[in-house]
């Protein structure tokens, strides 16, 4: 039996008030102050992972008691120290590798400072997240009859760990590639790196901070920012477009679900691990499904690869291919389409397609 742990944290005040009802009656500032002072702890066991090779793994969810806004805005040294403490809790439980969940992967040089400060192996899980996001977006595009070679593909959050390498992989396949974010200088740097990595040819790559303007022109959007608020609104999305929302918390406004029945929004990075995984904790997915970053941690544990894996903001394409091969070896696969945390049926997708056709008539 192999052992891993995965760090999670509350995504919003609702996560805290649902667990501790008393918190509803207390001023928010007092609650966040209390959360901030709490120590990390193991909240549940993750059982039932059985590779098709016969190998088994189990793990633990470790809570890092910090909200996204605290992770992004408190002193980084304080946040990193708390994440390192969570890794120590994981190690004490017996984990050989720790996956950094959600915003714990966005600080400390995308896992680098944490890996340097602890002797347990670390991964952000971002390699498999990139792989599954692209696979899901491509599959959805095919269903919506979008030919990538003639399509405008936008990557929102293109300067981030996941966004940058996802854009690099898609550059050669897209009709036009839009690198979208909030910092023009960094976007231009990514654009240059991508041009340097491509074989000779004609490529249409645009870097822009005009999120709404670029999304409006895109047929396929992979959105993967660490923004706390929504970055894509209903009026931004072209009819018939595919949006793969990899971000947690999500980038696409909830209201899109009610107001746009002509666009296909899918939750990125949802995976079915082999066996009957039970997290003994509700993190928003039905039993048997995991996020890709969790899956990467499980895969590395099943391999007994207790070494740092995806660390830092420069993910290599060969690392992604490596984890894809290991995922296949152990029987991990992309889950069916989900949108705003609900499963999408083939009929749902056909209806979206029909609605999009009506809009374009
Ligand atoms: N579904 C899954 O399995 C899974 C797995 C891992 C991660 N995630 C999620 O993926 C997201 C990104 O992770 P990451 O590791 O790639 O993060 P990261 O390296 O920190 O990159 C975040 C990106 O978001 C951009 N950004 C932040 N705030 C923004 C805003 N308000 N408007 C526009 N762009 C903004 C950043 O731009 P700057 O360069 O300007 O800072 C950067 O490009 C997170 O939400 C994370 O929780 C999901």
Coordinates of C-alpha atoms and ligand atoms in Angstrom, one line a residue:
X1 CA 0.0 0.0 0.0
X2 CA 1.3 3.4 -1.0
X3 CA 0.6 6.6 0.9
X4 CA -0.1 10.2 -0.1
X5 CA -1.8 13.4 1.2
X6 CA -3.5 16.2 -0.4
X7 CA -3.8 19.8 1.0
X8 CA -7.2 21.5 0.8
X9 CA -8.5 24.8 2.2
X10 CA -11.9 26.5 2.6
X11 CA -12.8 28.2 -0.7
X12 CA -15.1 30.8 0.8
X13 CA -16.9 31.8 4.1
X14 CA -19.8 29.5 3.1
X15 CA -17.5 26.5 3.6
X16 CA -16.7 27.6 7.1
X17 CA -20.3 28.6 8.1
X18 CA -21.7 25.3 6.8
X19 CA -19.3 23.4 9.0
X20 CA -19.4 25.7 12.0
X21 CA -22.9 27.1 12.2
X22 CA -21.9 29.4 15.1
X23 CA -19.6 31.2 12.7
X24 CA -22.7 32.7 11.0
X25 CA -23.5 34.7 14.2
X26 CA -20.0 36.1 14.6
X27 CA -18.5 39.1 12.7
X28 CA -16.7 37.9 9.6
X29 CA -13.4 39.5 10.6
X30 CA -13.4 37.5 13.9
X31 CA -14.0 34.3 12.0
X32 CA -11.2 34.9 9.5
X33 CA -8.9 35.8 12.4
X34 CA -9.7 32.6 14.2
X35 CA -9.3 30.6 10.9
X36 CA -5.9 32.2 10.4
X37 CA -4.6 31.1 13.8
X38 CA -5.8 27.4 13.5
X39 CA -3.2 24.7 12.9
X40 CA -3.5 22.4 9.9
X41 CA -5.1 19.0 10.6
X42 CA -6.0 15.7 8.8
X43 CA -9.7 15.8 8.1
X44 CA -10.3 12.5 6.3
X45 CA -8.9 9.3 4.9
X46 CA -8.9 8.7 1.2
X47 CA -9.4 5.0 0.5
X48 CA -10.2 2.6 -2.4
X49 CA -7.7 3.6 -5.0
X50 CA -6.7 0.4 -6.8
X51 CA -4.7 0.6 -10.0
X52 CA -5.4 -1.7 -12.9
X53 CA -1.9 -3.0 -12.2
X54 CA -3.2 -4.2 -8.8
X55 CA -1.3 -1.6 -6.8
X56 CA -3.2 0.2 -4.1
X57 CA -2.9 3.6 -2.5
X58 CA -4.5 5.5 0.3
X59 CA -4.2 9.0 1.6
X60 CA -5.4 11.9 3.7
X61 CA -7.0 15.3 3.1
X62 CA -5.1 17.8 5.2
X63 CA -6.8 21.1 5.9
X64 CA -4.8 24.3 5.5
X65 CA -7.1 26.7 7.5
X66 CA -6.8 29.8 5.2
X67 CA -9.3 31.3 2.8
X68 CA -8.2 32.1 -0.8
X69 CA -8.0 35.8 -0.1
X70 CA -5.8 35.1 3.0
X71 CA -3.5 32.8 1.0
X72 CA -3.1 35.6 -1.7
X73 CA -2.9 38.6 0.6
X74 CA -1.3 37.6 3.9
X75 CA 2.5 37.8 4.2
X76 CA 3.8 35.0 1.9
X77 CA 6.2 33.8 4.6
X78 CA 3.3 33.2 7.0
X79 CA 1.3 31.4 4.4
X80 CA 4.2 29.2 3.2
X81 CA 5.0 28.3 6.9
X82 CA 1.4 27.2 7.4
X83 CA 1.5 25.0 4.2
X84 CA 4.8 23.5 5.3
X85 CA 3.2 22.7 8.7
X86 CA 0.4 20.9 6.8
X87 CA 3.1 18.9 4.9
X88 CA 4.5 17.9 8.3
X89 CA 1.1 16.7 9.4
X90 CA 0.9 14.7 6.2
X91 CA 4.3 13.2 6.8
X92 CA 3.3 12.2 10.4
X93 CA 0.3 10.4 9.0
X94 CA 2.6 8.4 6.7
X95 CA 2.4 10.2 3.4
X96 CA 5.3 9.8 1.0
X97 CA 4.1 12.6 -1.3
X98 CA 1.9 15.7 -0.8
X99 CA -0.3 17.3 -3.4
X100 CA -0.8 21.1 -3.1
X101 CA -4.5 21.7 -3.7
X102 CA -6.1 24.9 -5.0
X103 CA -4.4 28.1 -3.9
X104 CA -1.7 26.3 -1.8
X105 CA -0.1 25.7 -5.3
X106 CA -0.3 29.3 -6.3
X107 CA 2.1 30.7 -3.6
X108 CA 5.8 30.1 -2.6
X109 CA 7.0 30.0 -6.2
X110 CA 4.2 27.5 -7.2
X111 CA 5.4 24.9 -4.6
X112 CA 9.1 25.5 -4.9
X113 CA 9.5 27.2 -1.4
X114 CA 7.4 24.5 0.2
X115 CA 9.4 21.7 -1.4
X116 CA 12.6 23.4 -0.2
X117 CA 11.3 23.7 3.3
X118 CA 10.1 20.1 3.8
X119 CA 11.6 16.7 3.3
X120 CA 8.3 15.1 2.1
X121 CA 7.9 15.0 -1.7
X122 CA 5.7 17.7 -3.2
X123 CA 3.7 18.1 -6.4
X124 CA 1.2 20.8 -7.4
X125 CA -0.6 18.3 -9.6
X126 CA -0.6 20.8 -12.4
X127 CA 0.9 18.5 -15.1
X128 CA -2.0 16.2 -15.1
X129 CA -4.4 19.2 -14.8
X130 CA -3.0 20.6 -18.0
X131 CA -3.3 17.3 -19.8
X132 CA -6.9 16.7 -18.8
X133 CA -8.0 20.3 -19.4
X134 CA -6.7 20.1 -23.0
X135 CA -8.2 16.7 -23.5
X136 CA -11.6 17.8 -22.2
X137 CA -11.6 21.1 -24.2
X138 CA -10.6 19.3 -27.4
X139 CA -13.3 16.6 -26.9
X140 CA -15.9 19.3 -26.2
X141 CA -14.8 21.3 -29.3
X142 CA -15.2 18.2 -31.5
X143 CA -18.7 17.6 -30.2
X144 CA -19.6 21.3 -30.9
X145 CA -18.2 20.9 -34.5
X146 CA -15.3 23.3 -33.8
X147 CA -12.2 22.6 -35.9
X148 CA -9.3 23.8 -33.8
X149 CA -7.2 24.5 -37.0
X150 CA -9.7 27.2 -37.9
X151 CA -10.6 28.2 -34.4
X152 CA -9.6 31.1 -32.1
X153 CA -8.4 29.6 -28.8
X154 CA -8.1 31.8 -25.8
X155 CA -6.1 30.8 -22.7
X156 CA -7.1 33.1 -19.8
X157 CA -4.5 33.2 -17.1
X158 CA -1.8 32.5 -19.8
X159 CA 1.0 33.7 -17.5
X160 CA 0.3 31.1 -14.8
X161 CA 1.8 27.6 -14.3
X162 CA -1.1 25.8 -16.0
X163 CA -2.1 28.5 -18.5
X164 CA 1.4 29.0 -19.9
X165 CA 2.2 25.4 -20.8
X166 CA -1.4 24.8 -22.0
X167 CA -1.0 27.7 -24.4
X168 CA 2.4 26.3 -25.5
X169 CA 0.8 22.9 -26.3
X170 CA -2.2 24.5 -28.2
X171 CA -0.1 27.0 -30.1
X172 CA 0.7 24.7 -33.0
X173 CA -2.9 23.4 -33.3
X174 CA -4.9 26.7 -33.1
X175 CA -6.1 28.9 -36.0
X176 CA -5.3 31.8 -33.7
X177 CA -4.1 31.7 -30.1
X178 CA -5.1 34.4 -27.6
X179 CA -2.9 34.8 -24.5
X180 CA -5.1 36.6 -22.1
X181 CA -4.3 37.9 -18.6
X182 CA -3.8 41.1 -16.6
X183 CA -0.1 41.9 -17.1
X184 CA 0.9 42.8 -20.7
X185 CA 4.6 42.6 -20.1
X186 CA 4.4 39.0 -18.8
X187 CA 2.0 38.1 -21.5
X188 CA 4.4 39.3 -24.2
X189 CA 7.2 37.3 -22.5
X190 CA 5.0 34.1 -22.7
X191 CA 4.3 35.0 -26.4
X192 CA 8.0 35.2 -27.2
X193 CA 8.7 31.9 -25.4
X194 CA 6.0 30.2 -27.3
X195 CA 7.2 31.6 -30.7
X196 CA 10.7 30.4 -29.8
X197 CA 9.4 26.8 -29.1
X198 CA 7.5 26.5 -32.3
X199 CA 8.9 25.1 -35.6
X200 CA 9.2 27.6 -38.5
X201 CA 5.7 28.6 -39.8
X202 CA 3.0 31.1 -39.7
X203 CA 1.3 31.5 -36.3
X204 CA -1.3 33.9 -35.2
X205 CA -0.7 34.6 -31.5
X206 CA -2.1 37.6 -29.8
X207 CA -1.3 38.7 -26.2
X208 CA -3.8 40.9 -24.5
X209 CA -5.1 42.2 -21.1
X210 CA -8.6 42.8 -22.6
X211 CA -10.2 39.7 -21.1
X212 CA -13.7 40.4 -22.2
X213 CA -12.7 41.5 -25.7
X214 CA -10.6 38.5 -26.4
X215 CA -13.0 36.0 -24.9
X216 CA -15.8 37.4 -27.1
X217 CA -13.8 36.4 -30.2
X218 CA -12.8 32.9 -29.0
X219 CA -14.4 29.6 -30.1
X220 CA -12.6 27.7 -27.4
X221 CA -11.6 29.1 -24.1
X222 CA -9.4 27.5 -21.4
X223 CA -9.7 29.7 -18.3
X224 CA -7.3 29.1 -15.5
X225 CA -6.7 32.1 -13.3
X226 CA -6.2 32.4 -9.6
X227 CA -8.7 35.2 -9.4
X228 CA -11.1 35.2 -6.4
X229 CA -13.9 36.9 -8.4
X230 CA -15.4 35.8 -11.7
X231 CA -13.5 36.9 -14.8
X232 CA -15.9 35.7 -17.5
X233 CA -19.4 37.1 -17.7
X234 CA -22.4 35.9 -19.8
X235 CA -22.1 38.7 -22.3
X236 CA -18.4 37.8 -23.0
X237 CA -19.0 34.4 -24.5
X238 CA -19.6 33.8 -28.2
X239 CA -22.6 31.6 -29.1
X240 CA -21.6 28.0 -29.7
X241 CA -18.3 28.4 -27.9
X242 CA -16.7 25.9 -25.5
X243 CA -15.3 27.1 -22.2
X244 CA -13.2 24.8 -20.1
X245 CA -13.1 26.3 -16.6
X246 CA -10.2 24.8 -14.8
X247 CA -10.0 27.5 -12.0
X248 CA -11.1 26.7 -8.4
X249 CA -12.8 28.9 -7.4
X250 CA -14.3 29.1 -10.9
X251 CA -13.6 31.9 -13.4
X252 CA -17.0 31.7 -15.2
X253 CA -19.8 33.6 -13.5
X254 CA -22.5 31.3 -12.0
X255 CA -25.1 33.3 -13.9
X256 CA -23.9 31.9 -17.2
X257 CA -25.6 28.7 -16.2
X258 CA -29.0 30.4 -16.2
X259 CA -28.6 32.9 -19.0
X260 CA -26.6 31.2 -21.7
X261 CA -28.1 27.9 -23.0
X262 CA -26.1 28.3 -26.2
X263 CA -22.6 27.8 -24.8
X264 CA -20.9 24.7 -23.5
X265 CA -19.1 25.4 -20.2
X266 CA -17.3 22.4 -18.8
X267 CA -15.5 21.9 -15.5
X268 CA -11.9 21.3 -16.3
X269 CA -9.7 18.6 -14.7
X270 CA -12.2 16.1 -13.5
X271 CA -10.9 12.6 -13.4
X272 CA -12.1 9.1 -12.6
X273 CA -9.5 7.2 -10.6
X274 CA -9.3 3.4 -10.8
X275 CA -11.0 1.4 -8.0
X276 CA -13.7 2.9 -5.8
X277 CA -12.2 6.0 -4.3
X278 CA -13.9 7.4 -1.2
X279 CA -12.7 10.7 0.1
X280 CA -14.9 10.5 3.3
X281 CA -15.3 14.2 2.8
X282 CA -17.5 16.3 0.5
X283 CA -15.4 18.6 -1.6
X284 CA -18.0 19.1 -4.3
X285 CA -17.6 16.1 -6.6
X286 CA -19.6 12.9 -6.5
X287 CA -18.0 9.7 -5.1
X288 CA -15.6 8.1 -7.5
X289 CA -14.4 11.4 -9.1
X290 CA -11.3 13.4 -8.3
X291 CA -9.7 16.6 -9.5
X292 CA -6.7 16.1 -11.8
X293 CA -4.3 17.6 -9.3
X294 CA -5.4 15.0 -6.7
X295 CA -5.1 12.3 -9.3
X296 CA -1.5 13.3 -10.1
X297 CA -0.6 12.8 -6.5
X298 CA -2.3 9.4 -6.4
X299 CA -0.5 8.3 -9.6
X300 CA 2.9 9.3 -8.2
X301 CA 2.1 7.4 -5.0
X302 CA 1.0 4.3 -7.0
X303 CA 4.3 4.5 -8.8
X304 CA 6.2 4.8 -5.5
X305 CA 7.7 8.0 -6.9
X306 CA 8.3 9.9 -3.7
X307 CA 10.1 12.7 -5.3
X308 CA 9.1 16.4 -6.1
X309 CA 7.3 16.3 -9.4
X310 CA 5.4 19.4 -10.7
X311 CA 7.0 22.3 -9.0
X312 CA 7.4 26.0 -10.1
X313 CA 5.8 27.9 -12.9
X314 CA 7.7 26.4 -15.8
X315 CA 6.1 23.0 -16.4
X316 CA 7.8 20.9 -19.1
X317 CA 5.8 19.2 -21.8
X318 CA 7.7 16.0 -21.3
X319 CA 6.5 16.0 -17.6
X320 CA 3.0 16.2 -18.9
X321 CA 3.5 13.3 -21.3
X322 CA 5.1 11.3 -18.6
X323 CA 2.1 11.7 -16.2
X324 CA -0.3 11.0 -19.0
X325 CA 1.4 7.7 -19.7
X326 CA 1.4 6.8 -16.0
X327 CA -2.3 7.8 -15.7
X328 CA -3.1 5.4 -18.5
X329 CA -0.9 2.6 -17.0
X330 CA -2.9 2.8 -13.7
X331 CA -6.3 3.3 -15.3
X332 CA -7.1 6.9 -14.6
X333 CA -9.4 8.6 -17.1
X334 CA -11.2 11.8 -17.9
X335 CA -14.6 11.8 -16.3
X336 CA -17.7 12.6 -18.4
X337 CA -18.5 16.2 -18.9
X338 CA -19.6 18.3 -15.9
X339 CA -20.8 21.8 -15.9
X340 CA -21.1 24.0 -12.8
X341 CA -20.6 20.8 -10.8
X342 CA -23.5 18.9 -12.5
X343 CA -23.1 16.0 -14.9
X344 CA -24.0 16.9 -18.6
X345 CA -25.8 14.3 -20.6
X346 CA -25.4 13.9 -24.4
X347 CA -28.9 15.3 -24.7
X348 CA -27.9 18.4 -22.7
X349 CA -25.0 19.0 -25.1
X350 CA -27.2 18.5 -28.2
X351 CA -29.6 21.1 -26.9
X352 CA -26.8 23.6 -26.4
X353 CA -25.7 22.9 -29.9
X354 CA -29.2 23.4 -31.3
X355 CA -29.6 26.7 -29.3
X356 CA -26.3 27.9 -30.7
X357 CA -27.4 27.2 -34.2
X358 CA -30.7 29.1 -33.6
X359 CA -28.8 32.1 -32.3
X360 CA -26.6 32.2 -35.4
X361 CA -29.5 32.0 -37.8
Ligands
LIG1 N1 -9.2 21.6 -11.7 C1 -8.1 21.2 -11.2 O1 -7.8 20.0 -11.0 C2 -7.1 22.2 -10.8 C3 -5.8 21.8 -10.5 C4 -4.8 22.7 -10.1 C5 -5.2 24.1 -10.1 N2 -6.4 24.5 -10.3 C6 -6.8 25.9 -10.3 O2 -6.2 26.5 -11.4 C7 -6.0 27.9 -11.2 C8 -4.6 28.4 -11.6 O3 -3.6 27.6 -11.0 P1 -2.1 27.9 -11.3 O4 -1.3 27.0 -10.4 O5 -1.8 27.9 -12.7 O6 -1.9 29.4 -10.7 P2 -0.8 30.5 -11.0 O7 0.4 29.9 -11.5 O8 -0.7 31.3 -9.7 O9 -1.4 31.4 -12.2 C9 -2.6 32.1 -12.0 C10 -2.9 32.9 -13.2 O10 -4.0 33.7 -13.0 C11 -3.8 35.1 -13.3 N3 -4.7 35.9 -12.5 C12 -4.8 36.0 -11.2 N4 -5.7 36.9 -10.8 C13 -6.3 37.3 -12.0 C14 -7.3 38.2 -12.3 N5 -8.0 38.9 -11.3 N6 -7.6 38.5 -13.6 C15 -7.0 37.8 -14.6 N7 -6.0 37.0 -14.3 C16 -5.6 36.7 -13.1 C17 -2.3 35.3 -13.0 O11 -1.9 36.4 -13.7 P3 -0.5 37.2 -13.2 O12 0.6 36.5 -14.0 O13 -0.8 38.6 -13.7 O14 -0.4 37.1 -11.7 C18 -1.8 34.0 -13.6 O15 -1.7 34.1 -15.0 C19 -6.4 28.1 -9.7 O16 -7.7 28.6 -9.6 C20 -6.3 26.7 -9.1 O17 -7.1 26.5 -8.0 C21 -7.4 23.6 -10.7

